[in-house]
Short mmCIF file of C-alpha atoms and ligand atoms in Angstrom, two decimals:
data_model
loop_
_atom_site.label_atom_id
_atom_site.label_comp_id
_atom_site.label_asym_id
_atom_site.label_seq_id
_atom_site.Cartn_x
_atom_site.Cartn_y
_atom_site.Cartn_z
CA MET Z 281 -15.13 22.11 33.01
CA VAL Z 282 -14.72 20.11 29.81
CA THR Z 283 -11.38 19.90 28.02
CA LYS Z 284 -11.61 19.09 24.31
CA VAL Z 285 -8.70 17.42 22.52
CA LEU Z 286 -8.30 17.11 18.74
CA PHE Z 287 -5.61 14.85 17.26
CA VAL Z 288 -4.50 15.70 13.73
CA CYS Z 289 -2.50 13.73 11.15
CA LEU Z 290 -2.40 13.76 7.36
CA GLY Z 291 -5.05 11.23 6.32
CA ASN Z 292 -7.05 10.76 9.53
CA ILE Z 293 -6.99 7.03 8.90
CA CYS Z 294 -3.85 5.86 10.78
CA ARG Z 295 -2.20 7.95 13.50
CA SER Z 296 -4.89 10.37 14.68
CA PRO Z 297 -7.70 7.76 14.77
CA THR Z 298 -5.39 5.59 16.88
CA ALA Z 299 -4.84 8.46 19.32
CA HIS Z 300 -8.56 9.27 19.28
CA GLY Z 301 -9.54 5.70 20.16
CA VAL Z 302 -6.82 5.17 22.75
CA LEU Z 303 -7.45 8.44 24.59
CA ALA Z 304 -11.22 7.97 24.54
CA GLN Z 305 -10.88 4.49 26.03
CA LYS Z 306 -8.36 5.50 28.69
CA VAL Z 307 -10.54 8.48 29.64
CA ALA Z 308 -13.63 6.25 29.88
CA GLN Z 309 -11.78 3.66 31.98
CA ARG Z 310 -10.83 6.39 34.45
CA GLY Z 311 -14.37 7.80 34.60
CA LEU Z 312 -13.28 11.06 32.98
CA SER Z 313 -15.51 11.05 29.89
CA LYS Z 314 -17.45 14.11 31.05
CA ARG Z 315 -14.24 16.07 31.65
CA ILE Z 316 -12.15 15.13 28.61
CA GLN Z 317 -13.62 14.85 25.12
CA VAL Z 318 -11.68 13.67 22.09
CA ASP Z 319 -11.86 13.81 18.30
CA SER Z 320 -9.50 13.50 15.34
CA ALA Z 321 -9.11 14.97 11.86
CA GLY Z 322 -6.77 15.04 8.88
CA THR Z 323 -5.10 17.99 7.21
CA SER Z 324 -5.82 16.40 3.81
CA ASP Z 325 -9.23 15.70 2.27
CA TRP Z 326 -8.12 12.33 0.91
CA HIS Z 327 -10.04 10.02 3.24
CA ILE Z 328 -13.15 11.97 4.23
CA GLY Z 329 -15.84 9.52 5.31
CA SER Z 330 -13.48 6.52 5.35
CA LEU Z 331 -13.00 3.99 8.10
CA PRO Z 332 -9.56 3.99 9.70
CA ASP Z 333 -7.02 1.95 7.70
CA LYS Z 334 -7.56 -1.80 8.09
CA ARG Z 335 -4.03 -2.32 9.47
CA THR Z 336 -4.58 0.45 12.02
CA ARG Z 337 -7.88 -1.10 13.12
CA GLN Z 338 -6.40 -4.59 13.41
CA VAL Z 339 -3.41 -3.54 15.51
CA ALA Z 340 -5.63 -1.40 17.75
CA LEU Z 341 -8.17 -4.18 18.22
CA GLN Z 342 -5.41 -6.57 19.30
CA ARG Z 343 -4.92 -4.25 22.28
CA GLY Z 344 -8.62 -3.76 22.89
CA TYR Z 345 -9.29 -0.49 21.04
CA ASP Z 346 -12.23 -0.63 18.62
CA LEU Z 347 -11.88 2.14 16.03
CA SER Z 348 -14.78 1.01 13.82
CA ASP Z 349 -17.09 3.89 14.79
CA GLN Z 350 -14.64 6.46 13.41
CA ARG Z 351 -14.81 8.09 9.98
CA GLY Z 352 -12.25 10.35 8.37
CA ARG Z 353 -12.79 14.09 8.33
CA GLN Z 354 -10.72 17.13 7.42
CA VAL Z 355 -9.71 19.71 10.00
CA ILE Z 356 -11.56 23.04 9.59
CA ARG Z 357 -10.94 26.56 10.91
CA GLU Z 358 -13.97 26.23 13.17
CA ASP Z 359 -12.14 23.46 15.06
CA PHE Z 360 -10.05 26.20 16.66
CA ALA Z 361 -13.22 27.62 18.25
CA VAL Z 362 -14.12 24.22 19.70
CA PHE Z 363 -10.95 22.49 20.87
CA ASP Z 364 -8.63 23.42 23.75
CA TYR Z 365 -5.77 21.15 22.66
CA ILE Z 366 -4.98 20.57 18.98
CA LEU Z 367 -2.17 18.04 18.77
CA ALA Z 368 -0.32 17.26 15.55
CA MET Z 369 1.38 13.95 14.85
CA ASP Z 370 4.26 15.52 12.94
CA LYS Z 371 5.80 18.86 12.03
CA GLN Z 372 4.30 18.94 8.55
CA ASN Z 373 0.82 18.72 10.00
CA LEU Z 374 1.69 21.22 12.74
CA ASN Z 375 2.83 23.70 10.06
CA HIS Z 376 -0.46 23.24 8.24
CA LEU Z 377 -2.40 23.86 11.46
CA GLN Z 378 -0.33 26.95 12.31
CA ARG Z 379 -1.26 28.45 8.94
CA LEU Z 380 -4.94 27.58 9.45
CA ALA Z 381 -5.19 28.86 13.04
CA PRO Z 382 -7.08 32.12 13.61
CA ALA Z 383 -4.90 34.83 15.13
CA GLY Z 384 -6.84 34.80 18.39
CA PHE Z 385 -6.57 31.06 19.12
CA SER Z 386 -5.87 30.80 22.82
CA GLY Z 387 -5.70 27.04 23.13
CA HIS Z 388 -2.70 24.73 22.91
CA LEU Z 389 -1.42 23.92 19.42
CA GLY Z 390 1.62 21.67 19.33
CA LEU Z 391 3.14 18.26 18.70
CA PHE Z 392 1.52 15.33 20.51
CA LEU Z 393 4.92 13.92 21.48
CA ASP Z 394 5.79 17.12 23.35
CA PHE Z 395 3.89 15.46 26.21
CA LEU Z 396 6.56 12.73 26.20
CA PRO Z 397 9.79 14.75 26.56
CA GLN Z 398 11.79 11.63 27.47
CA GLN Z 399 10.91 10.04 24.11
CA PRO Z 400 13.70 10.72 21.58
CA LEU Z 401 11.23 10.89 18.67
CA ARG Z 402 9.48 14.26 18.34
CA GLU Z 403 7.06 13.06 15.63
CA ILE Z 404 4.92 9.96 15.25
CA PRO Z 405 6.18 8.36 12.03
CA ASP Z 406 3.66 7.98 9.20
CA PRO Z 407 3.08 4.19 8.93
CA TYR Z 408 0.96 4.26 5.76
CA HIS Z 409 3.56 3.17 3.19
CA GLY Z 410 5.53 0.87 5.50
CA GLY Z 411 5.23 -2.56 7.08
CA PRO Z 412 3.23 -3.84 10.05
CA GLU Z 413 5.88 -2.83 12.60
CA GLY Z 414 5.13 0.82 11.85
CA PHE Z 415 1.55 0.43 13.04
CA ILE Z 416 2.73 -1.18 16.27
CA GLN Z 417 5.21 1.66 16.79
CA VAL Z 418 2.36 4.17 16.34
CA LEU Z 419 0.27 2.38 18.95
CA ASP Z 420 3.18 2.16 21.42
CA LEU Z 421 3.88 5.89 21.10
CA VAL Z 422 0.21 6.80 21.24
CA GLU Z 423 -0.45 4.76 24.40
CA ALA Z 424 2.48 6.36 26.22
CA GLY Z 425 1.55 9.82 24.92
CA CYS Z 426 -2.08 9.47 26.03
CA ASP Z 427 -1.04 8.42 29.54
CA ALA Z 428 1.18 11.50 29.77
CA LEU Z 429 -1.50 13.75 28.29
CA ILE Z 430 -4.11 12.57 30.82
CA GLU Z 431 -1.74 13.29 33.70
CA LYS Z 432 -1.05 16.75 32.29
CA LEU Z 433 -4.77 17.50 31.82
CA LEU Z 434 -5.60 16.34 35.34
CA ALA Z 435 -2.80 18.46 36.77
CA THR Z 436 -3.95 21.51 34.77
CA ALA Z 437 -7.71 21.24 35.34
P1 4NP F 272 -2.17 9.16 8.64
O1 4NP F 272 -1.46 8.23 7.54
O2 4NP F 272 -1.80 10.58 8.30
O3 4NP F 272 -1.55 8.71 9.92
O4 4NP F 272 -3.65 8.89 8.54
C1 4NP F 272 -1.64 8.38 6.16
C2 4NP F 272 -2.78 7.90 5.58
C3 4NP F 272 -2.96 8.01 4.21
C4 4NP F 272 -1.96 8.59 3.44
C5 4NP F 272 -0.81 9.09 4.04
C6 4NP F 272 -0.66 8.99 5.41
N1 4NP F 272 -2.13 8.67 2.04
O5 4NP F 272 -1.12 8.99 1.35
O6 4NP F 272 -3.23 8.41 1.53
#
């Protein structure tokens, strides 16, 4: 059984590519690549075809995550027929996804940080217009969230 996970943010160049790269690497390191597949998308069409943001790529690479194979894409209705878990980085993007979701979607649509209930933040802050510390905060939250998500998926499968 394959579980497919889609991370969604606004631009698909900062937060969701980070989660995509981190989860894919953690899954590969644990030999789970055939059981857990991962992708990311943006709710906007602003960065279709773009590499992840340079700051995002640099911070990720410092911890060993290479995001250079990723390109931005926009989430589409058909994604709900493909993915089992669609995880939004913030409430604005979750609202967008809830409006886009077909009525019969039987998968899990929610906030990524719901897998980290002990974390006081419920949303991963948008780092795009801020300083370098925001990108490190994204990576810290994403790494912890991906560890929790993997445990949840293994317990559910
Ligand atoms: P992301 O960050 O949603 O984490 O990819 C953003 C990237 C680009 C913009 C906003 C947020 N933008 O305004 O272009």
